Structures are given as structure tokens and as C-alpha cells.
Amino acid sequence: MMEKHFTPMGYEAIANLPSDEAEAALNLLSTAEQASVILMTPWERRNEIILLSHDARKLVQTMPVQELFWTIKATGPQDSLHLLDMATPAQLQFFFDLDWWDKAELKPGKIVSWILLMYESGKQVVPAWMAWVAGKDETILPAFLRMFIRVFKRPDEMDVQEAGNIFPPFTMDETYYIAFRKEPLLPLWTRFLNDMFDLSPSLYRDTMETIVWEPSSKNMEDCYRLRNSRMCDHGLPDYYEALDIYAPLPGNTIRRIAWTMPETGGIADEELPAFVPTLYLGNFPLLLKAVERLAGTDSMVRIIREWVGAANKILMADQVDLDDPDALRDSLIRVAAHLNLGLEIAAGSEALTPSETLKSSVLEDLIRSANIIVRNLSADCLRLIRQGLVHENLQHIPDHGIEILRGILSPRPLMWDRSAGNFRSFSSLDDIRTARDIIRKFEAWGRLMAEILPHWKNWNRELPWNDTNFLHPHEVNWPTGLLTALARRSLGYSLRIRPVPEERLTELRTKWFGSIQPVSHGAGTVTCPEHVPDDTVEICADFLNQAAEQAGIGSSLLRSMVRNCLADLYQEWENLPQDQPIDGRFVSSIMVSLESAKN
């Protein structure tokens, strides 16, 4: 049963032992149990565990092929030569099918790198791979060799001596004469061609004939077709087919699977999937609960197959950098995150448990439903930019807002996790609601600030920047602009964004906050908006009533915006001595004119 291969085992218990003890402990386990330990080990540490096994070659050759590929990439191909030596030719060809291609084009640099690695890993690796290729795919050798060599065939009527005077000097059989396109690679390809000829003169002849007579375009087309066929056997589509994962949801409905067979506890399965998706679950509660409930069932076998297919579509469609293990891992975790979100969407609409939803749903549709709702967030942000409510470069957005909107607007939208200080995938409806609230918040800010002169698009041109506490317009965000206008209005000026005279800052503090009583804060906390006097909030909100009405902003939201702005300034000033003037150079919540200080 396939599930037995994935039994979780703690690799730490073995990895943390001294080398000789770790080797003894690992080899007490059966081969299947050793395989489980290896799969549960992080990619970059699998290599050292494999080498402890007395059945290392068998473990490598029975390892899910994508898991082996990721292990080699994370370890570093140069440090994985023994793994390449133990891999089967079919596994090697999978690596090449995945890594040699950019959409429908071969990558010469990757081909050279892998051929060199094969030679470094063992003298029989290249001949064994050639022998496998000879029986499986007659297109691949001429397809990539013609990128590095030119072949000239001696006509039957031309003698060898004459051919030697006309054609390039390198020949294996005095029939095909070869010119090398890049002189530094001559030793590599000379050795390669010699190995091919020694292995099979007929393979060498057929390869040369294809290069001489078959158009390059046809050779490449046939090679790409056969490559795609092999990839599909492992659940890997080509780039163009993979884009289907981002297609609209058919009928805007998640397709269901009618499972009528009784659950028998798993299906015997001779061939492992290309990778084990349940190793990349992340910390997503709905998905974890569903997988735990279905583990070992026939349904789980089908789910794993669909999961592998959907994840590989995303890897191919996103063109994830195969040389970046972190990017690969992030992409796999994003698949799990979208499945978790899709489960929540689907289960909520039909009142099903997560396991029932996972069992009865087409997994690609769960991912599509999640992707659609996430994409709608991105569309909402783009709408704000098109309407001129937000600058395309996100200028004047508060710092934390810039990261949030930047994540939503990224090619694959991400959620900014402020507490962790990094981006992560959207994984729940709570994430979606949070992002929607943030987008609405900045839409309200954009509409309100459009009603206060000068318009934020004209700040660079219309505001005086010399002798102020800001060096550049990009340093001033919307809350700072709003608070500056309110400060001037409170001091008897018009409601307009202009620097506040430094000599009136103490007066402003008294008007807004009276006698500030310092409040003790814990490390990393900020002043609560409730510390701002209610009267000040009401007065400032009244100043903005007309602008808010024109912007379509309700009273409650307006007061919340005002209170939060005032709280920032309150925090700046709460611990300043009451009997000393405020130094405008160190004020960051309002724009201050420093001309009087200069004079």
C-alpha cells in the first residue's frame, strides 16, 4: 500500500546521533522504514542520511523522482555526485527533462552542467544513460548536440584524403566530420562522442544522420513532444498546459467526485508518485485535519495523485527557479495554503466537514476557487490605482500599508504577516477578510485625501520642502498630510496642507492634548488611540465633515481615522517635558516649518 511509504518517523533521533551510532540505528530499520526516514528529512540533510544506509543505492533508485531531484538541488549538484552515480538512467533523464528546458527551448548551459556532473560522478554513468536513451528516445541526442557541433558528411564519391583537406579535422569514422562551435567545450564533446561511438556505432551513425539531414525545427519538435510525454507520466505538464491551473473555475462551481466504492484501507500501488505532497502540509488546520482523517484510505490515493498534478502545474506555470530550494519549498507550501483556503470556501458553502470536502472535490478546483478569491483582492487594488485613488508606486501610503499592498499586487498575491515580518500565502477566509478591510481602509484614505488641498499628487510641486522636517515628498504619508491640515485648522488657518510653524507646536500640543500624562508602555507597544481626548477627536472630525461627505466616508470611520492619526502624535509628545518648546526637527507625524529656528 502506498501509504506505508509515508509513515512519519523522527529523523532527528538518527541525525543527532554520532555517525557510527546513527549508521547502526538506521540499518536496524527495514528498507521501507529507511525510505520513510529519508523522506521526512529536510532536503538539505537527506544526503547524509542516505549515505548511512547499507542499501543506499536501492533507496536512491526507489525514491520518488522529484524528491530525489529536490534533494540534489538542495544539497548542491557538485556535492551530490554519489547520488547521481546511484541514480538510474530513467531518474537522470527526468532531471534533464525538468532542468534542460525553458518552455519549448533547450538551455545549453544546463546541458553542459549536467553532462559534466555525470562524468564527475562515475565513468559508467554517461554510457549507461546513453544506452537507456538509445532505446527510449532517438531525438534527444541530436537535438542538443547540434547546439554544440556542426556535422559534415563525406559524399560517397569523395575520397578520405580530399575530405581531410576540406572538412574539419575531427572524425570518428572518416564519414562524419565535426566542427565544434565553442573551443573551450571541445574536450567535453570529444569525450562524449567517443563514448557514444564505443557504446554503439549505430547510435553514433543515427545521431549524425539526424543532425545532417533532419531540419532542426522538426528534431526539436519531436524531442519536445517525447519529453512532454515522459513528464506527463510523472504528473508534470508542459508550461502551456500548466497555465490551466489559473483558468477560471468551470461554471464557477467546484466539481464533485462521486465515490461509490467502499474504503478498503488503501490501494496497492506499484509506482510511487513523483513526490509526496503530504510532506509539505504547512500549518494549515483544515487541510491537516482532512488529511489525518483520510490517511490510509483509497480516497487518499486519488487525492495524492491530484495533489501532485496540481502542485506540478503551479511549479511549471510559475516557472519556479529549480536552483532555488527555498522558492521550490515556498511554492509547495503555497499549494497547501490554497487547498486549505479552498476547503474553507467549499465546506462553508455546503456545510461539509473538511475531510468530506477533500474526499469529494476535484483538487484543482479547490485551488482555483482560492486563487480566484485572492486574485479579486489584487483586482481591487488595481482598481484603486486606475481610479487615481492610490499612486502606482504606492507613494504616501504608510510604511506598513506599502508592504501589505505590495504583497497583494505581486504576480502571485501574498499576505504580509506584520508580526512575523514576512510575506506568506493566503490560507484562510480570515486572511481574505483582513486584506479586504485593509484595501477598503486605503480606498477611504485615497478618497478623503483627494478632497484636501493640495491634492497629494501635487505635493511635490506645491508644498515648500526647504527648511522643513522632511527632506523629500515621499517621506510624507497620508496620515501625516491629514494631521498637518488639521493642525493648521486648529491653529486658526485654513484646512490646507502646509507646514506648521515650529513656534506654535507647544500651543498645538496644549490645544489637542492638554496636560499630557505619561503612560507606561511595554516593550514594542504603542499608545492606545483611547488616550487621545474625545473632544479633540470630535473637533478635528468636524473640521473634516465636508471633505468626508464628498468622499463618501461615514462618521464612524472618519473618527477612527482621526483618532489613530492623533494617537501617533500623542505618542511622540507624551514623554516630552511640558515646560520646554518642541523641537520641530524631530517631529514625524506632522509637517513642520523650521524657518523660525533658522532665523
XYZ file of C-alpha atoms in Angstrom:
599
model
C 0.000 0.000 0.000
C 1.320 3.409 -0.970
C 0.572 4.951 2.423
C 3.124 2.686 4.122
C 5.899 4.507 2.330
C 4.913 7.766 4.016
C 4.741 6.711 7.672
C 6.133 9.670 9.644
C 9.319 8.787 11.550
C 11.508 11.136 13.524
C 14.699 11.610 11.534
C 16.090 13.829 14.313
C 16.649 10.777 16.521
C 19.043 9.368 13.922
C 20.524 12.603 12.580
C 21.571 13.779 16.054
C 23.464 10.589 16.933
C 27.226 10.197 16.433
C 27.966 8.909 12.935
C 28.630 5.257 13.851
C 25.585 5.062 16.129
C 23.386 6.761 13.520
C 24.525 4.240 10.902
C 23.748 1.318 13.198
C 20.334 2.717 14.154
C 19.314 3.383 10.553
C 20.302 -0.068 9.347
C 18.205 -1.746 12.027
C 15.202 -0.462 10.071
C 13.708 -2.119 7.019
C 14.358 -0.540 3.628
C 10.820 0.867 3.574
C 11.316 2.374 7.034
C 14.647 3.860 5.968
C 12.913 5.398 2.947
C 10.342 6.923 5.285
C 13.075 8.433 7.465
C 14.755 9.929 4.397
C 11.541 11.439 3.060
C 10.784 13.023 6.427
C 14.267 14.575 6.478
C 14.678 18.140 5.127
C 16.034 18.162 1.573
C 19.422 19.583 2.508
C 20.072 16.839 5.113
C 18.817 13.795 3.208
C 22.180 13.212 1.579
C 23.929 12.427 4.869
C 21.147 10.047 5.954
C 21.200 8.177 2.626
C 24.943 7.602 2.887
C 24.485 5.907 6.275
C 22.379 3.147 4.732
C 23.833 -0.173 3.578
C 21.126 -0.120 0.888
C 21.863 3.413 -0.291
C 21.713 2.560 -3.997
C 18.352 0.829 -3.617
C 16.998 3.738 -1.569
C 18.068 6.251 -4.213
C 16.689 4.213 -7.098
C 13.284 3.717 -5.446
C 12.980 7.293 -4.190
C 10.153 9.419 -5.676
C 11.889 11.054 -8.586
C 11.036 14.674 -7.780
C 12.048 14.170 -4.159
C 15.446 12.949 -5.393
C 15.744 15.922 -7.747
C 14.958 18.401 -4.946
C 17.401 16.586 -2.649
C 20.189 17.023 -5.210
C 19.309 20.672 -5.814
C 19.193 21.467 -2.082
C 22.440 19.608 -1.373
C 24.136 21.145 -4.387
C 24.743 19.029 -7.508
C 28.523 19.184 -7.017
C 28.097 17.697 -3.531
C 25.657 15.048 -4.792
C 27.876 13.189 -7.264
C 27.457 9.896 -5.376
C 23.662 10.289 -5.651
C 23.972 10.783 -9.401
C 26.172 7.688 -9.572
C 23.494 5.657 -7.764
C 20.535 7.062 -9.722
C 19.001 5.105 -12.584
C 19.262 6.410 -16.165
C 15.495 6.999 -16.087
C 15.876 9.185 -12.994
C 18.699 11.109 -14.662
C 16.564 11.666 -17.732
C 13.800 13.045 -15.514
C 16.279 15.567 -14.093
C 17.249 16.575 -17.622
C 13.650 16.756 -18.824
C 12.918 19.116 -15.958
C 16.100 21.194 -15.899
C 17.237 21.365 -19.525
C 14.157 23.107 -20.842
C 12.756 26.626 -20.761
C 9.242 26.179 -22.113
C 9.900 24.667 -25.570
C 13.578 25.630 -25.784
C 16.664 23.742 -24.638
C 19.120 25.543 -22.339
C 22.720 24.912 -23.476
C 24.254 25.949 -20.155
C 22.181 23.421 -18.213
C 23.042 20.650 -20.672
C 26.774 21.266 -20.298
C 26.499 21.407 -16.490
C 24.677 18.082 -16.225
C 26.932 16.268 -18.719
C 29.969 17.423 -16.725
C 28.335 16.266 -13.482
C 27.648 12.837 -14.950
C 31.286 12.445 -15.943
C 32.438 13.541 -12.498
C 30.061 11.163 -10.714
C 31.373 7.954 -12.337
C 32.842 6.677 -15.594
C 29.876 4.399 -16.335
C 27.162 6.993 -15.718
C 27.227 8.592 -19.182
C 27.431 5.311 -21.149
C 24.606 3.807 -19.063
C 22.457 6.863 -19.700
C 23.285 6.779 -23.435
C 22.255 3.116 -23.602
C 18.940 3.959 -21.931
C 18.352 6.889 -24.294
C 19.135 4.719 -27.335
C 16.164 2.516 -26.555
C 13.761 5.247 -25.432
C 14.279 8.469 -27.391
C 16.191 8.804 -30.653
C 15.597 12.576 -30.757
C 17.320 13.907 -27.641
C 20.981 13.303 -28.592
C 20.861 15.072 -31.984
C 18.585 17.800 -30.560
C 21.131 19.012 -28.032
C 24.347 18.012 -29.831
C 23.554 20.226 -32.815
C 23.720 23.171 -30.389
C 27.417 22.426 -29.821
C 28.675 20.819 -33.040
C 28.299 21.064 -36.810
C 28.421 17.815 -38.786
C 29.644 17.384 -42.364
C 29.142 14.074 -44.159
C 31.703 12.960 -46.717
C 29.993 12.197 -50.037
C 30.495 8.664 -51.333
C 32.397 9.898 -54.389
C 34.901 11.891 -52.276
C 37.989 10.073 -51.046
C 39.208 10.350 -47.455
C 42.282 12.412 -48.306
C 40.236 15.040 -50.117
C 37.723 15.126 -47.250
C 40.558 15.734 -44.816
C 41.566 18.819 -46.757
C 38.017 20.232 -46.937
C 36.237 19.274 -43.721
C 37.109 19.881 -40.036
C 39.813 17.550 -38.697
C 37.746 15.683 -36.070
C 36.188 12.438 -37.298
C 35.482 9.076 -35.694
C 34.856 7.059 -38.829
C 36.034 9.166 -41.788
C 32.395 9.591 -42.768
C 31.195 12.316 -40.417
C 33.469 15.311 -39.812
C 32.709 17.511 -36.845
C 33.352 21.180 -36.099
C 32.960 22.324 -32.501
C 31.046 25.568 -32.061
C 32.835 26.523 -28.825
C 36.519 25.726 -28.500
C 36.529 25.544 -24.645
C 33.974 22.708 -24.803
C 35.965 20.639 -27.311
C 37.391 18.206 -24.676
C 33.922 17.547 -23.245
C 32.210 16.828 -26.545
C 35.179 14.870 -27.909
C 34.908 12.533 -24.932
C 31.127 12.365 -25.265
C 31.267 11.433 -28.964
C 33.965 8.844 -28.325
C 31.812 7.253 -25.625
C 28.828 7.193 -27.963
C 30.834 5.561 -30.754
C 32.353 2.996 -28.378
C 28.934 2.164 -26.949
C 27.157 1.811 -30.274
C 28.450 2.772 -33.720
C 24.883 2.533 -34.979
C 23.677 5.013 -32.333
C 26.503 7.341 -33.347
C 25.624 6.963 -37.045
C 21.898 7.562 -36.489
C 22.631 10.654 -34.398
C 24.949 12.109 -37.046
C 22.459 11.347 -39.833
C 19.702 13.165 -37.957
C 21.895 16.230 -37.467
C 22.905 16.250 -41.136
C 19.553 15.630 -42.784
C 16.691 16.404 -40.432
C 15.640 20.052 -40.026
C 16.450 21.395 -36.590
C 12.864 22.552 -36.053
C 11.427 19.072 -36.661
C 14.056 17.433 -34.470
C 13.290 19.897 -31.661
C 9.536 19.475 -32.055
C 9.787 15.676 -31.823
C 12.168 15.911 -28.874
C 9.862 18.296 -27.012
C 6.864 16.036 -27.654
C 8.627 12.959 -26.265
C 9.926 14.956 -23.315
C 6.391 16.093 -22.500
C 5.153 12.523 -22.730
C 7.714 11.393 -20.146
C 6.911 14.355 -17.919
C 3.199 13.576 -18.038
C 3.967 10.062 -16.810
C 5.226 11.751 -13.626
C 2.310 14.180 -13.407
C 4.273 17.127 -14.816
C 2.584 19.083 -17.623
C 4.365 21.401 -20.014
C 4.282 25.145 -19.386
C 1.314 25.889 -21.624
C -0.836 23.079 -20.246
C 0.137 24.065 -16.703
C -1.401 27.526 -17.152
C -4.762 25.772 -16.901
C -4.398 25.833 -13.106
C -5.040 29.595 -13.246
C -8.040 29.299 -15.573
C -11.493 30.410 -14.343
C -13.414 27.880 -12.297
C -15.647 25.878 -14.690
C -19.211 27.043 -14.163
C -17.979 28.934 -11.102
C -18.575 25.679 -9.212
C -16.217 23.181 -7.610
C -16.659 19.862 -9.378
C -17.534 16.874 -7.204
C -16.413 13.255 -7.341
C -18.978 10.572 -6.612
C -17.077 7.940 -4.598
C -19.174 4.787 -4.518
C -16.524 2.167 -3.729
C -16.137 1.094 -0.085
C -12.975 2.291 1.614
C -10.615 -0.699 1.879
C -7.726 0.963 3.653
C -5.624 1.855 0.664
C -4.858 0.631 -2.837
C -1.792 -1.420 -3.617
C 0.309 0.793 -5.792
C 3.435 -0.287 -7.620
C 4.667 3.155 -8.592
C 5.187 5.996 -6.168
C 4.080 9.488 -7.178
C 6.787 11.901 -8.318
C 6.811 13.456 -4.845
C 4.994 13.149 -1.532
C 2.715 16.193 -1.160
C 1.753 15.412 2.429
C 5.339 16.270 3.405
C 4.533 19.892 2.548
C 1.327 20.442 4.502
C 2.422 23.549 6.365
C 0.470 24.593 9.440
C -2.981 24.788 7.870
C -5.572 23.355 10.281
C -8.400 22.429 7.895
C -6.102 20.624 5.489
C -4.226 18.870 8.301
C -7.480 17.682 9.832
C -8.787 16.398 6.498
C -5.567 14.553 5.629
C -5.363 12.941 9.065
C -8.963 11.753 8.737
C -8.437 10.254 5.265
C -4.928 8.826 5.765
C -4.684 5.204 4.636
C -7.910 5.226 2.616
C -8.481 4.647 -1.088
C -9.636 8.257 -1.384
C -6.254 9.468 -0.156
C -4.512 7.688 -3.025
C -6.620 9.634 -5.515
C -6.094 12.862 -3.551
C -2.305 12.434 -3.579
C -2.305 11.893 -7.347
C -4.416 15.013 -7.922
C -2.343 16.981 -5.435
C 0.890 16.081 -7.222
C -0.640 17.065 -10.562
C -1.952 20.401 -9.297
C 1.287 21.278 -7.490
C 3.340 20.459 -10.567
C 1.099 22.662 -12.690
C 1.846 25.553 -10.352
C 5.589 24.814 -10.359
C 5.625 24.792 -14.158
C 3.221 27.713 -14.714
C 5.064 29.927 -12.226
C 8.413 28.896 -13.713
C 9.813 28.451 -10.217
C 13.608 28.636 -10.159
C 14.672 24.992 -9.857
C 18.049 26.089 -8.500
C 16.397 27.838 -5.546
C 15.260 25.261 -2.941
C 13.552 27.946 -0.858
C 11.464 29.054 -3.846
C 10.530 25.433 -4.546
C 9.524 24.847 -0.926
C 7.530 28.090 -0.805
C 5.644 27.070 -3.926
C 4.734 23.673 -2.458
C 3.580 25.298 0.780
C 1.517 27.785 -1.255
C -0.312 24.843 -2.847
C -1.205 23.581 0.634
C -2.257 27.098 1.692
C -4.604 27.418 -1.285
C -6.010 23.951 -0.637
C -6.733 24.997 2.949
C -8.457 28.155 1.718
C -10.340 26.207 -0.962
C -11.537 23.714 1.660
C -12.863 26.545 3.815
C -14.674 28.101 0.847
C -16.193 24.796 -0.305
C -17.037 23.403 3.124
C -18.745 26.635 4.113
C -20.990 26.667 1.056
C -22.236 23.093 1.529
C -21.874 22.539 5.283
C -19.425 19.641 4.805
C -16.547 18.647 7.043
C -13.035 19.335 5.693
C -12.419 15.613 5.106
C -15.737 15.201 3.254
C -14.911 18.210 1.105
C -11.397 16.975 0.318
C -12.690 13.485 -0.463
C -15.451 14.654 -2.797
C -13.846 17.638 -4.567
C -11.607 17.993 -7.606
C -8.443 19.365 -6.010
C -7.588 21.648 -8.919
C -10.978 23.309 -8.474
C -10.299 23.883 -4.772
C -7.063 25.625 -5.740
C -8.819 27.602 -8.484
C -11.515 28.775 -6.067
C -8.817 30.002 -3.680
C -6.870 31.624 -6.491
C -9.970 33.444 -7.761
C -10.775 34.991 -4.397
C -7.124 36.010 -3.922
C -6.963 37.429 -7.438
C -10.047 39.508 -6.704
C -8.062 41.239 -3.956
C -5.387 42.121 -6.483
C -8.066 43.390 -8.875
C -9.475 45.630 -6.125
C -6.030 47.153 -5.552
C -5.504 47.712 -9.264
C -8.892 49.418 -9.423
C -7.756 51.940 -6.800
C -4.676 52.691 -8.904
C -6.679 53.027 -12.133
C -9.132 55.377 -10.420
C -6.257 57.547 -9.228
C -7.005 56.914 -5.555
C -3.610 55.280 -4.964
C -0.316 56.068 -6.691
C 1.013 53.259 -8.890
C 4.245 53.312 -6.862
C 2.263 53.367 -3.600
C 3.629 56.792 -2.672
C 2.253 58.396 0.528
C 0.905 55.062 1.830
C 2.071 54.401 5.432
C 5.040 52.035 5.625
C 3.089 49.020 6.890
C 0.471 49.609 4.207
C 3.073 49.618 1.445
C 4.133 46.070 2.323
C 0.518 44.902 2.518
C -0.466 46.354 -0.859
C 2.814 45.305 -2.459
C 2.129 41.717 -1.428
C -1.414 41.787 -2.801
C -0.201 43.336 -6.068
C 2.647 40.844 -6.581
C 2.364 38.452 -9.567
C 1.285 35.721 -7.146
C -0.549 37.685 -4.412
C 0.805 37.257 -0.893
C -0.323 38.250 2.593
C 2.000 40.482 4.624
C 2.379 38.964 8.085
C 3.239 42.017 10.170
C 4.029 40.053 13.336
C 6.446 37.722 11.527
C 7.793 40.458 9.267
C 7.474 38.443 6.060
C 5.131 37.502 3.244
C 3.129 34.288 3.245
C 0.388 32.725 1.160
C -3.272 33.473 1.772
C -4.599 30.397 3.554
C -7.934 31.264 5.191
C -11.022 33.404 4.822
C -9.785 35.404 7.814
C -6.775 36.372 5.688
C -9.107 37.416 2.880
C -11.303 39.480 5.210
C -8.255 41.170 6.727
C -6.913 42.067 3.288
C -10.307 43.371 2.148
C -10.559 45.570 5.229
C -7.100 46.971 4.516
C -7.978 47.689 0.880
C -11.189 49.457 1.959
C -9.192 51.433 4.503
C -6.778 52.741 1.886
C -9.605 53.413 -0.534
C -11.172 55.608 2.157
C -7.842 57.348 2.713
C -7.447 57.957 -1.008
C -10.930 59.438 -1.309
C -10.535 61.649 1.767
C -7.100 62.979 0.843
C -8.321 63.802 -2.665
C -10.633 66.377 -1.025
C -7.905 68.174 0.953
C -5.755 70.703 -0.867
C -3.266 70.479 -2.293
C -4.077 67.092 -3.828
C -1.450 64.532 -2.830
C -0.412 64.150 -6.472
C 0.719 67.805 -6.357
C 2.602 67.722 -3.049
C 5.967 67.539 -4.768
C 5.250 70.690 -6.774
C 3.120 72.816 -4.438
C 4.499 72.244 -0.943
C 7.631 74.024 0.337
C 10.262 71.432 1.237
C 13.172 73.648 2.196
C 13.520 74.289 5.917
C 11.028 71.600 6.957
C 11.391 68.409 8.965
C 11.051 66.326 5.776
C 13.675 66.087 3.062
C 11.542 64.623 0.289
C 7.819 64.401 -0.590
C 7.988 60.590 -0.496
C 8.634 60.791 3.255
C 5.195 62.302 3.866
C 2.324 59.834 4.011
C -1.421 60.435 4.059
C -1.852 60.396 7.866
C 0.946 62.970 8.141
C -0.700 65.135 5.484
C -4.102 64.895 7.169
C -2.716 65.678 10.610
C -0.817 68.662 9.196
C -4.015 70.099 7.695
C -5.893 69.519 10.966
C -3.095 71.152 12.965
C -3.249 74.282 10.827
C -7.043 74.401 11.088
C -6.850 74.024 14.873
C -4.385 76.938 14.982
C -6.732 79.220 13.041
C -5.502 78.666 9.496
C -7.491 77.155 6.632
C -7.847 73.384 6.257
C -4.921 73.022 3.909
C -1.709 71.035 3.922
C 1.126 73.469 4.654
C 3.985 73.210 7.165
C 3.009 74.148 10.723
C 5.237 76.907 12.224
C 7.598 75.343 14.736
C 6.960 78.064 17.316
C 3.279 77.045 17.514
C 3.843 73.343 18.251
C 3.634 73.821 22.020
C 0.347 75.690 21.571
C -0.929 72.849 19.378
C 0.009 70.272 21.990
C -1.970 72.140 24.623
C -4.995 72.561 22.331
C -5.104 68.908 21.354
C -3.847 67.019 24.388
C -3.942 69.436 27.317
C -1.533 68.377 30.029
C -0.281 65.003 28.769
C 0.147 62.401 31.478
C 2.947 59.986 30.541
C 1.706 56.415 30.155
C 3.940 53.413 30.752
C 4.185 51.072 27.751
C 5.539 47.584 27.468
C 8.381 46.897 25.055
C 7.311 47.310 21.453
C 3.813 48.679 22.216
C 2.312 51.939 21.008
C -0.053 54.432 22.530
C -3.674 53.333 22.500
C -5.924 55.663 20.477
C -8.179 55.832 23.555
C -5.573 58.037 25.261
C -6.418 60.835 22.828
C -9.073 63.201 24.300
C -12.524 62.594 22.799
C -13.136 66.333 22.460
C -10.071 66.684 20.248
C -11.250 63.830 18.033
C -14.703 65.418 17.686
C -13.341 68.879 16.891
C -10.940 67.539 14.271
C -13.601 65.292 12.755
C -15.938 68.292 12.490
C -13.241 70.135 10.517
C -13.353 67.254 8.028
C -17.114 66.793 7.744
C -17.442 68.450 4.351
C -14.449 66.600 2.878
C -15.674 63.303 4.331
C -19.155 63.813 2.907
C -17.745 64.473 -0.553
C -15.518 61.391 -0.225
C -18.407 59.199 0.916
C -16.843 58.380 4.293
C -19.115 57.701 7.248
C -18.855 59.377 10.642
C -17.597 56.303 12.496
C -14.824 55.560 10.015
C -13.800 59.222 9.896
C -13.443 59.425 13.667
C -11.430 56.215 13.728
C -9.030 57.597 11.103
C -8.651 60.877 13.001
C -8.157 59.167 16.356
C -5.422 56.876 15.007
C -3.571 59.826 13.455
C -3.749 61.800 16.679
C -2.531 58.768 18.624
C 0.691 58.729 16.586
C 1.412 62.352 17.500
C 0.348 61.769 21.102
C 2.935 59.001 21.380
C 5.640 61.308 20.022
C 4.893 64.025 22.568
C 3.686 62.236 25.686
C 7.104 61.984 27.340
C 8.365 65.448 26.378
C 8.765 67.975 29.225
C 5.714 70.248 29.376
C 7.766 73.368 30.087
C 10.099 73.068 27.101
C 9.393 74.019 23.478
C 9.050 71.196 20.964
C 11.926 70.774 18.531
C 10.276 70.509 15.117
C 13.241 68.687 13.595
C 12.292 65.550 15.478
C 8.555 65.586 14.776
C 7.462 62.930 12.261
C 3.658 62.955 12.453
C 3.092 66.450 11.050
C 4.955 68.678 8.609
C 6.796 71.485 10.424
C 8.298 74.720 9.099
C 11.755 75.302 10.600
C 12.223 78.805 9.188
C 11.894 80.496 12.555
C 14.608 78.249 14.004
C 16.860 79.126 11.077
C 16.327 82.842 11.619
